[in-house]
Coordinates of C-alpha atoms in Angstrom, one line a residue:
M1 CA -54.2 75.1 -56.0
K2 CA -54.5 78.9 -56.4
E3 CA -56.0 80.2 -59.6
I4 CA -53.1 82.4 -60.5
I5 CA -49.4 81.7 -60.8
T6 CA -47.4 82.8 -57.7
L7 CA -43.7 82.8 -57.0
A8 CA -44.2 79.7 -54.9
H9 CA -45.1 77.8 -58.1
G10 CA -41.5 78.1 -59.2
A11 CA -39.9 77.6 -55.8
G12 CA -39.5 73.8 -56.0
G13 CA -41.8 73.1 -53.1
K14 CA -45.4 71.8 -52.7
A15 CA -46.9 74.5 -54.8
M16 CA -44.6 73.7 -57.7
E17 CA -45.3 70.0 -57.3
S18 CA -49.0 70.7 -57.3
L19 CA -48.8 72.7 -60.5
I20 CA -46.8 70.0 -62.2
Q21 CA -49.2 67.3 -61.1
Q22 CA -52.4 69.2 -62.0
V23 CA -51.4 70.9 -65.2
F24 CA -48.4 69.2 -66.9
V25 CA -48.7 65.6 -65.9
P26 CA -52.3 65.1 -67.1
A27 CA -51.6 66.9 -70.3
F28 CA -48.5 64.9 -71.1
H29 CA -49.8 61.7 -69.6
G30 CA -49.2 59.8 -72.9
V31 CA -45.5 60.4 -72.7
E32 CA -44.0 57.0 -72.3
H33 CA -40.6 58.2 -71.3
A34 CA -41.5 60.8 -68.7
V35 CA -40.6 59.7 -65.2
L36 CA -40.5 63.2 -63.6
E37 CA -36.8 63.1 -63.2
D38 CA -34.4 65.7 -64.5
Q39 CA -33.9 64.0 -67.9
A40 CA -35.7 61.9 -70.4
R41 CA -34.1 58.6 -71.3
I42 CA -34.7 57.4 -74.8
P43 CA -33.5 54.0 -76.0
M44 CA -31.0 54.3 -78.8
R45 CA -32.9 51.7 -80.8
L46 CA -35.9 54.0 -81.1
L47 CA -33.7 56.6 -82.7
A48 CA -31.8 54.2 -85.0
E49 CA -35.1 52.9 -86.4
H50 CA -35.5 56.2 -88.2
G51 CA -32.1 57.0 -89.7
D52 CA -28.4 57.4 -89.1
R53 CA -28.0 61.0 -87.9
L54 CA -29.4 63.0 -85.0
A55 CA -30.9 66.4 -85.6
F56 CA -31.1 68.7 -82.5
T57 CA -32.6 72.2 -82.3
T58 CA -33.9 74.7 -79.8
D59 CA -36.0 77.9 -80.0
S60 CA -37.7 80.3 -77.7
Y61 CA -41.2 81.8 -78.2
V62 CA -42.2 85.2 -76.9
V63 CA -45.0 86.1 -79.3
D64 CA -47.4 89.0 -78.4
P65 CA -50.3 88.4 -78.0
I66 CA -50.0 84.8 -76.8
F67 CA -53.4 84.0 -78.4
F68 CA -53.9 85.1 -82.0
P69 CA -56.1 84.2 -84.9
G70 CA -55.3 80.7 -85.9
G71 CA -53.2 79.7 -82.9
D72 CA -51.4 80.5 -79.7
I73 CA -47.9 80.5 -78.2
G74 CA -48.1 76.8 -77.3
M75 CA -49.1 75.6 -80.8
L76 CA -46.5 77.9 -82.2
A77 CA -43.7 76.6 -80.0
V78 CA -44.4 73.0 -80.9
N79 CA -44.9 73.5 -84.6
G80 CA -41.9 75.8 -84.8
T81 CA -39.5 73.3 -83.3
I82 CA -40.9 70.5 -85.4
N83 CA -40.5 72.5 -88.5
D84 CA -36.9 73.4 -87.7
L85 CA -36.2 69.7 -87.6
A86 CA -38.3 68.8 -90.6
V87 CA -36.7 71.2 -93.0
G88 CA -33.4 69.6 -92.3
G89 CA -34.8 66.3 -93.5
A90 CA -35.3 64.9 -90.0
M91 CA -38.2 63.0 -88.6
P92 CA -39.1 64.9 -85.4
L93 CA -39.6 62.5 -82.5
Y94 CA -39.0 64.1 -79.0
M95 CA -39.3 67.5 -77.5
S96 CA -38.7 69.4 -74.3
C97 CA -40.7 72.3 -72.9
A98 CA -39.4 74.9 -70.6
M99 CA -41.7 77.7 -69.4
V100 CA -41.0 81.1 -67.8
L101 CA -44.2 82.2 -66.1
E102 CA -45.1 85.7 -64.9
E103 CA -46.4 85.9 -61.3
G104 CA -50.2 86.5 -61.5
L105 CA -50.8 84.6 -64.8
P106 CA -54.2 82.9 -64.5
I107 CA -53.7 79.1 -64.4
E108 CA -56.6 78.7 -66.8
I109 CA -54.4 80.5 -69.4
L110 CA -51.5 78.2 -68.7
Q111 CA -53.8 75.2 -69.0
R112 CA -55.1 76.4 -72.4
V113 CA -51.5 76.8 -73.7
V114 CA -50.5 73.4 -72.4
N115 CA -53.5 71.7 -74.0
S116 CA -52.7 73.4 -77.3
M117 CA -49.1 72.1 -77.1
V118 CA -50.3 68.6 -76.5
E119 CA -52.8 68.8 -79.5
A120 CA -50.0 70.0 -81.8
A121 CA -47.5 67.4 -80.6
N122 CA -50.0 64.6 -80.9
A123 CA -50.9 65.7 -84.5
A124 CA -47.3 65.5 -85.5
Q125 CA -46.7 62.3 -83.5
V126 CA -44.0 64.0 -81.4
S127 CA -43.6 63.3 -77.7
I128 CA -42.9 66.0 -75.1
V129 CA -40.7 64.1 -72.7
T130 CA -39.1 66.6 -70.3
G131 CA -39.5 70.1 -69.2
D132 CA -38.9 72.9 -66.7
T133 CA -40.9 75.7 -65.0
K134 CA -39.7 79.0 -63.7
V135 CA -41.8 81.9 -62.2
V136 CA -40.6 85.5 -62.2
P137 CA -42.1 88.5 -60.4
R138 CA -44.8 90.6 -62.1
G139 CA -43.4 92.8 -64.8
Q140 CA -40.2 90.7 -65.4
C141 CA -41.8 88.8 -68.3
D142 CA -45.0 89.2 -70.3
K143 CA -47.4 86.4 -69.2
L144 CA -45.3 83.4 -70.3
Y145 CA -42.4 82.5 -72.5
I146 CA -41.7 79.0 -73.9
N147 CA -38.5 77.3 -74.9
T148 CA -38.8 74.1 -76.8
T149 CA -35.9 71.8 -77.8
G150 CA -36.5 69.0 -80.3
I151 CA -34.7 65.8 -81.4
G152 CA -35.2 64.1 -84.7
V153 CA -33.5 61.6 -86.9
I154 CA -32.3 62.0 -90.5
N155 CA -32.6 59.1 -92.8
S156 CA -29.6 57.9 -94.7
G157 CA -29.3 59.4 -98.2
V158 CA -30.9 62.7 -97.2
Q159 CA -28.4 65.6 -97.6
I160 CA -30.4 68.8 -97.3
S161 CA -28.0 71.8 -96.8
S162 CA -28.2 75.5 -97.3
Q163 CA -25.0 75.2 -99.4
R164 CA -26.4 72.9 -102.1
A165 CA -28.3 75.2 -104.3
C166 CA -27.1 74.7 -107.9
K167 CA -27.7 76.5 -111.2
G168 CA -30.9 75.3 -112.7
D169 CA -32.5 74.3 -109.4
V170 CA -36.2 75.2 -109.0
I171 CA -37.5 77.2 -106.0
I172 CA -40.9 76.1 -104.5
V173 CA -43.1 77.5 -101.8
N174 CA -45.9 75.6 -100.3
G175 CA -48.6 78.3 -100.2
S176 CA -49.5 81.9 -99.5
V177 CA -46.9 83.9 -97.7
G178 CA -47.1 86.5 -94.8
D179 CA -50.2 85.0 -93.1
H180 CA -48.6 84.7 -89.6
G181 CA -47.1 88.1 -89.6
A182 CA -50.3 89.7 -90.8
A183 CA -52.4 87.7 -88.3
I184 CA -50.2 89.0 -85.4
V185 CA -50.6 92.6 -86.7
S186 CA -54.3 92.2 -86.9
A187 CA -54.5 90.8 -83.3
R188 CA -52.6 93.7 -81.7
T189 CA -55.3 95.8 -80.3
D190 CA -53.4 99.1 -80.7
L191 CA -53.7 98.7 -84.5
K192 CA -57.4 97.6 -84.4
L193 CA -57.4 96.1 -87.9
E194 CA -60.4 94.2 -89.1
A195 CA -59.3 91.3 -91.2
S196 CA -60.1 87.6 -91.3
I197 CA -56.4 86.5 -91.5
Q198 CA -55.4 83.3 -89.7
S199 CA -51.9 82.4 -88.8
D200 CA -50.5 79.6 -90.9
T201 CA -48.9 77.8 -87.9
Q202 CA -48.8 74.1 -88.7
S203 CA -46.4 71.2 -88.6
L204 CA -44.5 70.6 -91.9
S205 CA -43.1 67.2 -90.9
E206 CA -45.5 65.0 -92.8
L207 CA -45.3 67.2 -95.9
V208 CA -41.5 67.1 -95.9
Q209 CA -41.4 63.3 -95.5
I210 CA -43.7 63.1 -98.6
M211 CA -41.4 65.3 -100.5
L212 CA -38.4 63.3 -99.6
R213 CA -40.1 60.0 -100.6
V214 CA -40.4 61.3 -104.2
C215 CA -37.0 63.2 -104.2
P216 CA -34.5 62.2 -101.5
D217 CA -32.0 64.6 -103.2
I218 CA -33.8 67.9 -102.2
H219 CA -30.9 70.3 -102.1
C220 CA -32.1 73.1 -99.7
M221 CA -35.1 73.6 -97.5
R222 CA -35.9 76.2 -94.9
D223 CA -39.1 77.3 -93.1
A224 CA -39.7 81.0 -93.8
T225 CA -40.2 82.4 -90.3
R226 CA -38.8 85.7 -89.1
G227 CA -37.7 87.8 -92.1
G228 CA -40.1 85.8 -94.3
V229 CA -39.4 84.5 -97.7
A230 CA -36.9 87.3 -98.5
A231 CA -34.6 86.3 -95.5
V232 CA -34.7 82.6 -96.4
L233 CA -33.8 83.2 -100.1
N234 CA -30.9 85.5 -99.1
E235 CA -29.6 83.0 -96.5
L236 CA -29.6 80.2 -99.1
A237 CA -28.1 82.4 -101.8
D238 CA -25.3 83.5 -99.5
A239 CA -24.6 79.9 -98.3
S240 CA -24.6 78.5 -101.8
R241 CA -22.9 81.5 -103.5
C242 CA -25.6 81.7 -106.1
T243 CA -28.1 84.1 -107.7
M244 CA -31.8 83.3 -107.4
Y245 CA -34.4 84.8 -109.7
V246 CA -38.0 84.9 -108.5
D247 CA -41.1 86.1 -110.2
E248 CA -43.4 88.4 -108.1
K249 CA -46.5 87.3 -110.0
S250 CA -45.8 83.7 -108.9
I251 CA -45.5 84.4 -105.2
P252 CA -48.9 83.7 -103.6
V253 CA -50.2 86.4 -101.2
S254 CA -53.8 86.3 -100.0
P255 CA -55.9 89.4 -100.6
D256 CA -56.3 90.1 -96.9
V257 CA -52.5 90.0 -96.3
R258 CA -52.0 92.2 -99.3
G259 CA -54.5 94.6 -97.9
V260 CA -52.8 94.8 -94.5
C261 CA -49.5 95.3 -96.2
E262 CA -50.8 98.1 -98.3
I263 CA -52.4 99.9 -95.3
L264 CA -49.3 99.6 -93.1
G265 CA -46.6 99.7 -95.7
F266 CA -45.3 96.2 -95.1
D267 CA -43.8 94.0 -97.8
P268 CA -45.3 90.4 -97.6
L269 CA -42.0 89.0 -98.7
Y270 CA -40.6 90.0 -95.3
L271 CA -43.6 89.0 -93.1
A272 CA -43.2 85.9 -90.9
N273 CA -44.7 82.6 -91.7
E274 CA -45.1 79.6 -89.4
G275 CA -46.2 76.9 -91.8
K276 CA -44.4 77.7 -95.0
L277 CA -41.2 76.4 -96.4
I278 CA -38.9 77.2 -99.3
A279 CA -37.6 74.1 -101.1
I280 CA -34.8 74.2 -103.7
V281 CA -34.9 71.0 -105.8
P282 CA -33.2 69.7 -108.9
E283 CA -35.0 70.9 -112.1
S284 CA -35.5 67.3 -113.2
A285 CA -37.5 66.5 -110.0
A286 CA -39.4 69.7 -109.6
E287 CA -42.7 68.6 -111.2
L288 CA -42.7 65.4 -109.2
V289 CA -42.1 67.2 -105.9
L290 CA -44.7 69.8 -106.8
C291 CA -47.3 67.1 -107.5
A292 CA -46.6 65.3 -104.3
M293 CA -46.8 68.5 -102.2
R294 CA -50.2 69.4 -103.7
Q295 CA -51.6 66.1 -102.5
H296 CA -51.1 67.1 -98.9
P297 CA -53.2 69.7 -97.1
S298 CA -50.1 71.6 -96.0
G299 CA -48.9 71.8 -99.6
A300 CA -52.1 72.3 -101.5
G301 CA -51.1 75.8 -102.5
S302 CA -47.5 74.8 -103.6
V303 CA -46.1 76.7 -106.6
V304 CA -42.8 77.4 -108.3
I305 CA -41.7 80.9 -107.6
G306 CA -38.3 81.0 -109.3
Q307 CA -35.0 79.4 -110.2
V308 CA -31.3 79.4 -109.4
V309 CA -29.8 81.1 -112.4
D310 CA -26.1 81.6 -111.6
Q311 CA -23.4 80.3 -109.3
Q312 CA -21.2 83.4 -109.2
G313 CA -21.7 85.7 -106.3
S314 CA -24.9 85.8 -104.3
A315 CA -28.1 87.7 -104.9
V316 CA -31.8 87.5 -105.0
V317 CA -33.4 89.3 -107.9
M318 CA -37.2 89.6 -108.4
E319 CA -39.0 90.4 -111.6
T320 CA -41.8 92.7 -110.4
Q321 CA -45.4 92.6 -111.7
F322 CA -44.5 95.5 -113.9
G323 CA -41.6 93.7 -115.5
A324 CA -38.8 95.6 -113.7
K325 CA -36.0 94.0 -111.8
R326 CA -35.6 94.5 -108.1
V327 CA -32.9 93.2 -105.8
I328 CA -34.3 91.6 -102.7
N329 CA -32.1 92.4 -99.7
R330 CA -32.3 91.3 -96.1
L331 CA -34.0 93.6 -93.7
V332 CA -31.7 95.8 -91.7
G333 CA -33.9 95.7 -88.6
E334 CA -37.3 94.0 -88.0
Q335 CA -40.7 94.9 -89.4
L336 CA -42.5 93.6 -86.2
P337 CA -41.0 92.6 -82.8
R338 CA -42.1 89.5 -80.9
I339 CA -43.6 87.8 -83.9
C340 CA -42.9 84.3 -82.7

């Protein structure tokens, strides 16, 4: 096999077969349902064991650079899709992986990314059961892009929805915000920042299941990816037609992330996260949920950051560290392109 990706690797012939057999099959060798046909076949009983509703999601990953402090595009793709399922209350079970590769990509790079995907999937007990590979000429994509589609199952009794925030509900975040966005900024060579910031990319599946065990009636939950915490709060406030009140002093931001934001003029509320969630829970269950979250490594930094205070109109209002009131709006554009 050649040491770089060529157009032949996407042509459906011997080169493509060789790539699949030497890179993908050994990495995904534990996939019990993979038979190298055009579809994965999953017995219905395996899904029914986990609940009564199917959750289905897809996402594409084009992050630049593909390797960054704390992770890489492969880990990001797996964790991102797992989290999209998890915050809907689903147990993630199966995933597909489709790759668009740029001609000339070193196969060693592809292998590192695939290994990272397997490591992340195994850690979350998710199986990558089907996939696709395409190769485009040099310059028509940047190294590699990944699309992952995930399937999970929601247990009966779980009714998480963006429309269920109620007056009195408590808003919880599971740790410091802005880490992923700041890590990507620091990794971009044109900015040449020196900071020890690591991306927070991680699976939230186990943490969410722990939360649901102590409070099956969690009203809303969302992972705070592009647009950060500010975007999530606005989306939930709009969907539930409610006003949310958050306290800036309660929102955890690491000193390094705060430093990057001060230098570059970013607001950490709008920076992307890849391992943080916002949960809106009934006030009566908030302390129980918080205690459970703090027992898990992914939730050790969990704190209450605010409360739903009204159900007329929709708005997110923050009390600043100086005691002033500030309306938190959505971004008009994007602080950083290709963040995930």
